[in-house]
């Protein structure tokens, strides 16, 4: 029989347009939310109760694009021109990453994400079985995908494709269903067209979505035009990518016509404002994408280009920068930004069971301490969550009905060991 | 005899270009830092010691523009067009503020600032004796100024001027010298020219700097041109404002010529990135200002237009947004952003005794806990402080040599009482 417990006295961010926050009760049975409402539900006489006084309950935050293991390179190169950063700093170090490095780097990131209220993350990297292992152990929910670069001889291409397919097939549904998978050509500029077509076919065969970087920088858009005579959206459309459910990372540089194509094909977008600013990639056209009906969610990108995994910051940046750049103070209002970090996150990952506090959803949620100066006065908790809160306001985190953070302490990962091993892994990379 | 104590095993952000962080010792005698260096100083045999292991010591953060009492209106109106926000939300409520409201609103802000590592703040508001009282009690350092709006009959203008002068004269040097004062015409668009001239004369008479809002929005620049035939910088120059040391808040919309005038007159600027984004005012030309030699510091603005008082966020925004907008990933590097939040803050407030960890400076500093996932690996503490840290990473805060925050708890203000009274004050405003 699954455990049944009732939260009382809580404020719950259901994020409905008319009443975004309700004060009352939430019932959890096993891995699911079965009730959220102002009235005490019926038939809960025997249930355990949890006092939610002073806590704001939010859906777990959903980070829809990243490379968790790159936490090992946090602060290793900053404030550099993009090509210098990649060629002199990131790539030489990443080439040395062992599967053990990926394990500890990912664990370091999982720790930061969980403690900061992120319950689901997408990860595109290499040595993905190590990432899967961290997801199993940490209790998080994740969408995992081996990112493949096709600038290599055909036999290496084939080997990577086989690896990506095997990982996607073997790990889909693992960790009690908390892991799902995708197929990921790294980007149009790092994968030849015929290779992308093979990856699209693999996604069809496995019935999985596709994920790729696209139009992060102006230069790569221009290169696409130079190489293939079309901009990246048309290029991917021509290669059949949008015949599968597709999540694009970045999508900074888009024309009106490209936005229409994305909307028409129900392509989803992971907006990465912190990374796009830091790497000087530009400002994505988020208000226009949302207006066109595109599902836009939020991602941190890798911790070497951010440099943290704080989804509250991405939510706040999404709410702030599009106002400042457009000159419209009503652009991306607080509720919309919070939806981008939660509900739209789930939708953009093609998950229909998480991202909201509602009956039937998986019990993935967090509790934020509102008894603090920056949550006062008690005017508007959605505004406070978006414009004022931070990752360390998170007191408790539940994923799939199980508590994974209690009073700010991670219950699933050994924090001290993870920190020690991650630092050692970095020192190992430096010395090799 | 003043207390003498030695911090050992610490990492100290001295922010020198060649070696921004040193590992070693800092000696404090009374209210001053008397040594920072890698070697243990001589003649400290009898001194108390403090183990700085795992802590990063930074100069206290300096918030150079705000209206602290507006914390009472945090979240009361968001995502609105500027004039709707001001006319329907802010002004009707502010008109009801009593001196007691200002006291509790300011105390709420002081609590948030201190716990988040801000040791010095500038405040421009009304009922300034209440703000002074909070500064005395909290132990913070502050630059206080009664902001005056001159759109009123001559006798009211005179009364406000007298008030501003009396406050500036009586409170300068109070709280053991932690309080200094300025004279503040609210802005060129809310003060007639002859009134600004009177305020300039008062600043001359009292030998004090001037502070004013300027060129926050395009509309106010246009209004200045329409009303006076010149842009705001020329207007203020004509009125003699820059004959005094002057700090401008915002300065978002500037021409190349205006930047030259500010540099030539050593006018300083408080950049408020969070507020400018949220109110959709625009993006200040910070890289150009810094290049021209203008001292640019950082401010949160009032908590109703931010909506927090997190200086780590302003520092990070300063480092991020100018990269994204300019397309130059080397714009406003991490060390420069941290200087803007510390040393340049002091300089822009015309304080020569705070803002750096160096012998001779006031002992205004903070200790950040680096034994956390987002501070790993130990690559670059300046990068981590700017791109990864947050206000709740602050463990300890000292101002004027006295500890005011210990293990995240404020020692000077009664947090529970301040939170209760601030919420009550807001409810009182709603009911009047």
mmCIF file of C-alpha atoms in Angstrom, chain B residues 81-388:
data_model
loop_
_atom_site.group_PDB
_atom_site.id
_atom_site.type_symbol
_atom_site.label_atom_id
_atom_site.label_comp_id
_atom_site.label_asym_id
_atom_site.label_seq_id
_atom_site.Cartn_x
_atom_site.Cartn_y
_atom_site.Cartn_z
ATOM 1 C CA UNK B 81 3.668 49.983 -17.396
ATOM 2 C CA UNK B 82 5.824 52.549 -15.539
ATOM 3 C CA UNK B 83 3.199 55.283 -15.231
ATOM 4 C CA UNK B 84 0.498 52.820 -14.095
ATOM 5 C CA UNK B 85 2.898 51.402 -11.531
ATOM 6 C CA UNK B 86 3.831 54.847 -10.207
ATOM 7 C CA UNK B 87 0.464 56.583 -10.334
ATOM 8 C CA UNK B 88 -1.842 53.738 -9.328
ATOM 9 C CA UNK B 89 0.388 51.696 -7.062
ATOM 10 C CA UNK B 90 3.448 53.446 -5.604
ATOM 11 C CA UNK B 91 2.502 57.087 -5.118
ATOM 12 C CA UNK B 92 -0.905 56.565 -3.430
ATOM 13 C CA UNK B 93 0.675 54.158 -0.952
ATOM 14 C CA UNK B 94 3.821 56.217 -0.359
ATOM 15 C CA UNK B 95 1.658 59.261 0.383
ATOM 16 C CA UNK B 96 0.361 57.342 3.397
ATOM 17 C CA UNK B 97 3.812 56.429 4.789
ATOM 18 C CA UNK B 98 4.285 57.620 8.374
ATOM 19 C CA UNK B 99 7.669 57.967 9.998
ATOM 20 C CA UNK B 100 6.989 54.672 11.746
ATOM 21 C CA UNK B 101 6.374 52.994 8.386
ATOM 22 C CA UNK B 102 9.697 54.360 7.165
ATOM 23 C CA UNK B 103 11.405 53.022 10.280
ATOM 24 C CA UNK B 104 10.100 49.447 9.869
ATOM 25 C CA UNK B 105 10.469 49.394 6.082
ATOM 26 C CA UNK B 106 14.067 50.550 6.407
ATOM 27 C CA UNK B 107 14.748 48.054 9.188
ATOM 28 C CA UNK B 108 13.389 45.236 6.989
ATOM 29 C CA UNK B 109 15.763 46.330 4.234
ATOM 30 C CA UNK B 110 18.718 46.739 6.589
ATOM 31 C CA UNK B 111 18.158 43.170 7.774
ATOM 32 C CA UNK B 112 18.108 41.830 4.224
ATOM 33 C CA UNK B 113 21.125 43.903 3.191
ATOM 34 C CA UNK B 114 23.277 43.026 6.204
ATOM 35 C CA UNK B 115 22.547 39.301 6.045
ATOM 36 C CA UNK B 116 23.301 39.410 2.313
ATOM 37 C CA UNK B 117 26.709 41.031 2.766
ATOM 38 C CA UNK B 118 25.971 44.714 2.160
ATOM 39 C CA UNK B 119 27.790 46.832 4.705
ATOM 40 C CA UNK B 120 27.219 50.315 3.252
ATOM 41 C CA UNK B 121 24.136 51.715 1.528
ATOM 42 C CA UNK B 122 22.975 55.007 0.172
ATOM 43 C CA UNK B 123 19.397 55.938 0.982
ATOM 44 C CA UNK B 124 17.380 58.734 -0.591
ATOM 45 C CA UNK B 125 13.945 59.073 0.957
ATOM 46 C CA UNK B 126 11.732 61.028 3.351
ATOM 47 C CA UNK B 127 11.533 60.848 7.194
ATOM 48 C CA UNK B 128 15.295 60.437 7.048
ATOM 49 C CA UNK B 129 15.786 60.673 10.815
ATOM 50 C CA UNK B 130 14.075 57.283 10.991
ATOM 51 C CA UNK B 131 16.524 55.908 8.443
ATOM 52 C CA UNK B 132 19.349 57.377 10.516
ATOM 53 C CA UNK B 133 17.975 55.605 13.579
ATOM 54 C CA UNK B 134 17.990 52.253 11.773
ATOM 55 C CA UNK B 135 21.589 52.840 10.669
ATOM 56 C CA UNK B 136 22.626 53.620 14.244
ATOM 57 C CA UNK B 137 20.944 50.493 15.561
ATOM 58 C CA UNK B 138 21.919 48.087 12.782
ATOM 59 C CA UNK B 139 25.592 49.009 12.852
ATOM 60 C CA UNK B 140 25.678 49.576 9.093
ATOM 61 C CA UNK B 141 27.519 52.345 7.278
ATOM 62 C CA UNK B 142 25.301 54.657 5.217
ATOM 63 C CA UNK B 143 25.135 57.746 3.102
ATOM 64 C CA UNK B 144 21.790 59.387 3.782
ATOM 65 C CA UNK B 145 19.987 62.081 1.901
ATOM 66 C CA UNK B 146 16.503 63.567 1.931
ATOM 67 C CA UNK B 147 15.283 63.417 -1.700
ATOM 68 C CA UNK B 148 13.269 66.514 -2.526
ATOM 69 C CA UNK B 149 10.699 66.960 -5.271
ATOM 70 C CA UNK B 150 10.146 70.587 -6.205
ATOM 71 C CA UNK B 151 6.798 70.354 -7.988
ATOM 72 C CA UNK B 152 5.009 72.302 -5.266
ATOM 73 C CA UNK B 153 4.312 75.885 -4.108
ATOM 74 C CA UNK B 154 7.368 78.005 -3.112
ATOM 75 C CA UNK B 155 6.660 77.776 0.610
ATOM 76 C CA UNK B 156 6.547 73.971 0.459
ATOM 77 C CA UNK B 157 9.725 73.964 -1.636
ATOM 78 C CA UNK B 158 11.415 76.082 1.032
ATOM 79 C CA UNK B 159 10.211 73.845 3.825
ATOM 80 C CA UNK B 160 11.579 70.733 2.081
ATOM 81 C CA UNK B 161 14.877 72.483 1.390
ATOM 82 C CA UNK B 162 15.164 73.463 5.038
ATOM 83 C CA UNK B 163 14.409 69.894 6.063
ATOM 84 C CA UNK B 164 16.995 68.466 3.669
ATOM 85 C CA UNK B 165 19.614 70.941 4.885
ATOM 86 C CA UNK B 166 18.879 70.362 8.558
ATOM 87 C CA UNK B 167 19.034 66.602 8.127
ATOM 88 C CA UNK B 168 22.262 66.733 6.103
ATOM 89 C CA UNK B 169 23.890 69.070 8.651
ATOM 90 C CA UNK B 170 22.724 67.319 11.805
ATOM 91 C CA UNK B 171 23.368 63.711 10.765
ATOM 92 C CA UNK B 172 26.687 64.065 8.946
ATOM 93 C CA UNK B 173 29.249 62.116 10.999
ATOM 94 C CA UNK B 174 26.669 60.523 13.296
ATOM 95 C CA UNK B 175 26.757 56.883 14.445
ATOM 96 C CA UNK B 176 30.480 57.017 15.237
ATOM 97 C CA UNK B 177 31.082 58.497 11.797
ATOM 98 C CA UNK B 178 29.300 55.669 9.963
ATOM 99 C CA UNK B 179 26.741 58.137 8.584
ATOM 100 C CA UNK B 180 27.610 60.757 5.988
ATOM 101 C CA UNK B 181 25.088 62.860 4.110
ATOM 102 C CA UNK B 182 24.359 64.381 0.719
ATOM 103 C CA UNK B 183 21.920 66.864 -0.799
ATOM 104 C CA UNK B 184 19.422 65.461 -3.307
ATOM 105 C CA UNK B 185 17.215 67.162 -5.799
ATOM 106 C CA UNK B 186 15.067 64.151 -6.789
ATOM 107 C CA UNK B 187 15.623 64.633 -10.546
ATOM 108 C CA UNK B 188 15.778 67.257 -13.283
ATOM 109 C CA UNK B 189 12.175 66.469 -14.236
ATOM 110 C CA UNK B 190 10.768 66.845 -10.709
ATOM 111 C CA UNK B 191 12.720 69.954 -9.688
ATOM 112 C CA UNK B 192 12.487 73.355 -11.433
ATOM 113 C CA UNK B 193 15.898 74.803 -12.420
ATOM 114 C CA UNK B 194 15.929 77.557 -9.787
ATOM 115 C CA UNK B 195 15.158 75.004 -7.098
ATOM 116 C CA UNK B 196 18.061 72.804 -8.217
ATOM 117 C CA UNK B 197 20.306 75.894 -8.005
ATOM 118 C CA UNK B 198 19.222 76.451 -4.412
ATOM 119 C CA UNK B 199 20.054 72.836 -3.572
ATOM 120 C CA UNK B 200 23.459 73.198 -5.227
ATOM 121 C CA UNK B 201 24.095 76.289 -3.113
ATOM 122 C CA UNK B 202 23.095 74.358 0.019
ATOM 123 C CA UNK B 203 25.568 71.607 -0.900
ATOM 124 C CA UNK B 204 28.284 74.264 -1.304
ATOM 125 C CA UNK B 205 27.400 75.816 2.044
ATOM 126 C CA UNK B 206 27.528 72.443 3.804
ATOM 127 C CA UNK B 207 30.490 71.174 1.729
ATOM 128 C CA UNK B 208 28.554 68.020 0.784
ATOM 129 C CA UNK B 209 28.145 66.007 -2.422
ATOM 130 C CA UNK B 210 24.983 65.974 -4.504
ATOM 131 C CA UNK B 211 22.913 62.974 -5.535
ATOM 132 C CA UNK B 212 20.107 62.866 -8.097
ATOM 133 C CA UNK B 213 18.251 60.535 -10.459
ATOM 134 C CA UNK B 214 19.112 61.270 -14.089
ATOM 135 C CA UNK B 215 18.205 59.896 -17.534
ATOM 136 C CA UNK B 216 16.581 56.739 -16.218
ATOM 137 C CA UNK B 217 14.107 56.653 -19.132
ATOM 138 C CA UNK B 218 14.093 57.882 -22.717
ATOM 139 C CA UNK B 219 10.900 59.807 -22.024
ATOM 140 C CA UNK B 220 12.463 61.942 -19.307
ATOM 141 C CA UNK B 221 15.430 62.790 -21.556
ATOM 142 C CA UNK B 222 13.012 63.895 -24.264
ATOM 143 C CA UNK B 223 11.030 65.928 -21.735
ATOM 144 C CA UNK B 224 14.222 67.676 -20.651
ATOM 145 C CA UNK B 225 14.974 68.565 -24.273
ATOM 146 C CA UNK B 226 11.397 69.792 -24.788
ATOM 147 C CA UNK B 227 11.330 71.851 -21.588
ATOM 148 C CA UNK B 228 14.865 73.233 -21.495
ATOM 149 C CA UNK B 229 16.302 72.743 -24.980
ATOM 150 C CA UNK B 230 19.162 70.549 -23.762
ATOM 151 C CA UNK B 231 19.685 66.983 -22.582
ATOM 152 C CA UNK B 232 19.913 66.319 -18.828
ATOM 153 C CA UNK B 233 23.730 66.303 -18.527
ATOM 154 C CA UNK B 234 24.053 69.762 -20.108
ATOM 155 C CA UNK B 235 21.081 70.949 -18.036
ATOM 156 C CA UNK B 236 22.686 69.870 -14.750
ATOM 157 C CA UNK B 237 26.044 71.270 -15.869
ATOM 158 C CA UNK B 238 24.374 74.617 -16.609
ATOM 159 C CA UNK B 239 22.771 74.636 -13.145
ATOM 160 C CA UNK B 240 26.149 74.163 -11.458
ATOM 161 C CA UNK B 241 25.439 70.676 -10.164
ATOM 162 C CA UNK B 242 28.793 69.308 -11.309
ATOM 163 C CA UNK B 243 30.637 72.043 -9.432
ATOM 164 C CA UNK B 244 30.040 69.731 -6.458
ATOM 165 C CA UNK B 245 31.063 66.053 -6.212
ATOM 166 C CA UNK B 246 27.998 64.391 -7.734
ATOM 167 C CA UNK B 247 26.599 60.853 -7.834
ATOM 168 C CA UNK B 248 23.993 60.171 -10.514
ATOM 169 C CA UNK B 249 21.547 57.287 -10.191
ATOM 170 C CA UNK B 250 20.734 55.314 -13.373
ATOM 171 C CA UNK B 251 22.232 57.444 -16.201
ATOM 172 C CA UNK B 252 20.874 54.885 -18.664
ATOM 173 C CA UNK B 253 20.462 57.080 -21.728
ATOM 174 C CA UNK B 254 23.699 58.912 -22.508
ATOM 175 C CA UNK B 255 25.377 60.192 -25.650
ATOM 176 C CA UNK B 256 29.137 59.942 -26.191
ATOM 177 C CA UNK B 257 29.382 63.676 -25.470
ATOM 178 C CA UNK B 258 27.489 63.317 -22.200
ATOM 179 C CA UNK B 259 29.842 60.523 -21.111
ATOM 180 C CA UNK B 260 32.784 62.861 -21.789
ATOM 181 C CA UNK B 261 31.218 65.607 -19.676
ATOM 182 C CA UNK B 262 30.644 63.195 -16.769
ATOM 183 C CA UNK B 263 34.248 61.975 -16.980
ATOM 184 C CA UNK B 264 35.650 65.511 -17.163
ATOM 185 C CA UNK B 265 33.735 66.574 -14.038
ATOM 186 C CA UNK B 266 34.470 63.354 -12.124
ATOM 187 C CA UNK B 267 30.755 62.698 -11.774
ATOM 188 C CA UNK B 268 30.099 59.170 -10.477
ATOM 189 C CA UNK B 269 27.296 56.848 -11.564
ATOM 190 C CA UNK B 270 25.186 54.313 -9.684
ATOM 191 C CA UNK B 271 24.231 51.639 -12.201
ATOM 192 C CA UNK B 272 21.006 49.832 -11.192
ATOM 193 C CA UNK B 273 20.771 46.920 -13.619
ATOM 194 C CA UNK B 274 17.979 44.960 -11.907
ATOM 195 C CA UNK B 275 15.685 47.944 -11.595
ATOM 196 C CA UNK B 276 16.460 49.221 -15.097
ATOM 197 C CA UNK B 277 15.571 45.834 -16.563
ATOM 198 C CA UNK B 278 12.425 45.317 -14.471
ATOM 199 C CA UNK B 279 11.012 48.765 -15.211
ATOM 200 C CA UNK B 280 12.085 48.367 -18.864
ATOM 201 C CA UNK B 281 14.105 51.581 -18.660
ATOM 202 C CA UNK B 282 16.874 50.229 -20.882
ATOM 203 C CA UNK B 283 20.506 49.136 -20.660
ATOM 204 C CA UNK B 284 23.036 51.660 -19.372
ATOM 205 C CA UNK B 285 26.240 52.149 -21.383
ATOM 206 C CA UNK B 286 28.455 50.753 -18.653
ATOM 207 C CA UNK B 287 31.406 49.524 -20.776
ATOM 208 C CA UNK B 288 31.628 52.980 -22.400
ATOM 209 C CA UNK B 289 31.378 54.769 -19.040
ATOM 210 C CA UNK B 290 34.120 52.608 -17.527
ATOM 211 C CA UNK B 291 36.306 53.094 -20.603
ATOM 212 C CA UNK B 292 35.901 56.871 -20.297
ATOM 213 C CA UNK B 293 37.146 56.670 -16.708
ATOM 214 C CA UNK B 294 33.824 57.299 -14.983
ATOM 215 C CA UNK B 295 33.528 55.583 -11.586
ATOM 216 C CA UNK B 296 30.507 53.275 -11.969
ATOM 217 C CA UNK B 297 29.101 51.503 -8.923
ATOM 218 C CA UNK B 298 26.011 49.397 -8.305
ATOM 219 C CA UNK B 299 22.679 49.980 -6.637
ATOM 220 C CA UNK B 300 19.551 47.932 -6.116
ATOM 221 C CA UNK B 301 17.168 50.895 -6.279
ATOM 222 C CA UNK B 302 14.068 50.505 -4.088
ATOM 223 C CA UNK B 303 12.886 46.957 -3.296
ATOM 224 C CA UNK B 304 9.561 47.648 -5.046
ATOM 225 C CA UNK B 305 11.344 47.836 -8.397
ATOM 226 C CA UNK B 306 13.904 45.079 -8.092
ATOM 227 C CA UNK B 307 12.483 43.251 -5.940
ATOM 228 C CA UNK B 308 15.264 42.338 -3.585
ATOM 229 C CA UNK B 309 18.364 43.939 -2.087
ATOM 230 C CA UNK B 310 20.780 41.300 -3.265
ATOM 231 C CA UNK B 311 24.012 42.988 -4.303
ATOM 232 C CA UNK B 312 25.448 39.668 -5.548
ATOM 233 C CA UNK B 313 22.660 39.761 -8.126
ATOM 234 C CA UNK B 314 23.497 43.325 -9.197
ATOM 235 C CA UNK B 315 27.181 42.415 -9.480
ATOM 236 C CA UNK B 316 26.306 39.358 -11.576
ATOM 237 C CA UNK B 317 23.863 41.327 -13.753
ATOM 238 C CA UNK B 318 26.541 43.959 -14.360
ATOM 239 C CA UNK B 319 28.937 41.224 -15.472
ATOM 240 C CA UNK B 320 26.347 39.428 -17.640
ATOM 241 C CA UNK B 321 24.070 41.881 -19.398
ATOM 242 C CA UNK B 322 26.716 44.077 -20.973
ATOM 243 C CA UNK B 323 28.313 40.991 -22.548
ATOM 244 C CA UNK B 324 24.984 39.844 -23.954
ATOM 245 C CA UNK B 325 23.949 43.236 -25.249
ATOM 246 C CA UNK B 326 27.329 44.266 -26.708
ATOM 247 C CA UNK B 327 28.188 40.840 -28.113
ATOM 248 C CA UNK B 328 31.597 41.076 -26.431
ATOM 249 C CA UNK B 329 32.232 38.242 -23.926
ATOM 250 C CA UNK B 330 35.145 40.186 -22.440
ATOM 251 C CA UNK B 331 32.941 43.179 -21.447
ATOM 252 C CA UNK B 332 32.814 43.903 -17.681
ATOM 253 C CA UNK B 333 34.967 40.970 -16.506
ATOM 254 C CA UNK B 334 34.350 39.396 -13.114
ATOM 255 C CA UNK B 335 36.981 41.393 -11.210
ATOM 256 C CA UNK B 336 35.655 44.675 -12.627
ATOM 257 C CA UNK B 337 32.087 43.746 -11.623
ATOM 258 C CA UNK B 338 33.207 42.915 -8.091
ATOM 259 C CA UNK B 339 35.092 46.215 -7.883
ATOM 260 C CA UNK B 340 31.896 47.976 -8.978
ATOM 261 C CA UNK B 341 30.115 46.395 -6.012
ATOM 262 C CA UNK B 342 32.877 47.291 -3.528
ATOM 263 C CA UNK B 343 35.767 49.702 -4.188
ATOM 264 C CA UNK B 344 34.004 51.721 -6.901
ATOM 265 C CA UNK B 345 30.968 51.835 -4.613
ATOM 266 C CA UNK B 346 32.985 53.601 -1.941
ATOM 267 C CA UNK B 347 34.563 55.938 -4.489
ATOM 268 C CA UNK B 348 31.211 56.805 -6.034
ATOM 269 C CA UNK B 349 29.929 57.735 -2.570
ATOM 270 C CA UNK B 350 33.062 59.853 -2.005
ATOM 271 C CA UNK B 351 34.139 57.625 0.898
ATOM 272 C CA UNK B 352 37.868 56.977 1.055
ATOM 273 C CA UNK B 353 37.907 54.644 4.033
ATOM 274 C CA UNK B 354 35.978 51.556 2.893
ATOM 275 C CA UNK B 355 35.493 49.214 -0.075
ATOM 276 C CA UNK B 356 38.819 47.340 0.012
ATOM 277 C CA UNK B 357 40.634 44.790 2.081
ATOM 278 C CA UNK B 358 43.773 46.819 2.701
ATOM 279 C CA UNK B 359 45.712 48.270 5.614
ATOM 280 C CA UNK B 360 44.218 51.584 6.689
ATOM 281 C CA UNK B 361 40.688 50.796 5.516
ATOM 282 C CA UNK B 362 37.737 50.539 7.887
ATOM 283 C CA UNK B 363 37.087 46.934 8.892
ATOM 284 C CA UNK B 364 33.964 46.514 6.734
ATOM 285 C CA UNK B 365 34.121 42.983 5.354
ATOM 286 C CA UNK B 366 32.225 39.755 4.887
ATOM 287 C CA UNK B 367 33.020 36.046 4.952
ATOM 288 C CA UNK B 368 31.442 33.736 2.399
ATOM 289 C CA UNK B 369 31.230 29.966 2.887
ATOM 290 C CA UNK B 370 33.148 28.303 0.053
ATOM 291 C CA UNK B 371 32.556 24.735 1.229
ATOM 292 C CA UNK B 372 29.603 24.328 -1.100
ATOM 293 C CA UNK B 373 29.039 22.687 -4.473
ATOM 294 C CA UNK B 374 28.738 25.942 -6.391
ATOM 295 C CA UNK B 375 32.161 27.111 -5.153
ATOM 296 C CA UNK B 376 33.881 24.063 -6.624
ATOM 297 C CA UNK B 377 36.309 23.353 -8.066
ATOM 298 C CA UNK B 378 38.591 25.909 -6.426
ATOM 299 C CA UNK B 379 39.573 27.494 -9.729
ATOM 300 C CA UNK B 380 38.909 31.206 -9.315
ATOM 301 C CA UNK B 381 37.238 32.704 -6.262
ATOM 302 C CA UNK B 382 36.568 36.033 -7.963
ATOM 303 C CA UNK B 383 34.695 34.225 -10.723
ATOM 304 C CA UNK B 384 32.775 32.157 -8.175
ATOM 305 C CA UNK B 385 31.871 35.252 -6.113
ATOM 306 C CA UNK B 386 30.558 37.020 -9.207
ATOM 307 C CA UNK B 387 29.027 34.265 -11.343
ATOM 308 C CA UNK B 388 27.968 31.699 -8.790
#
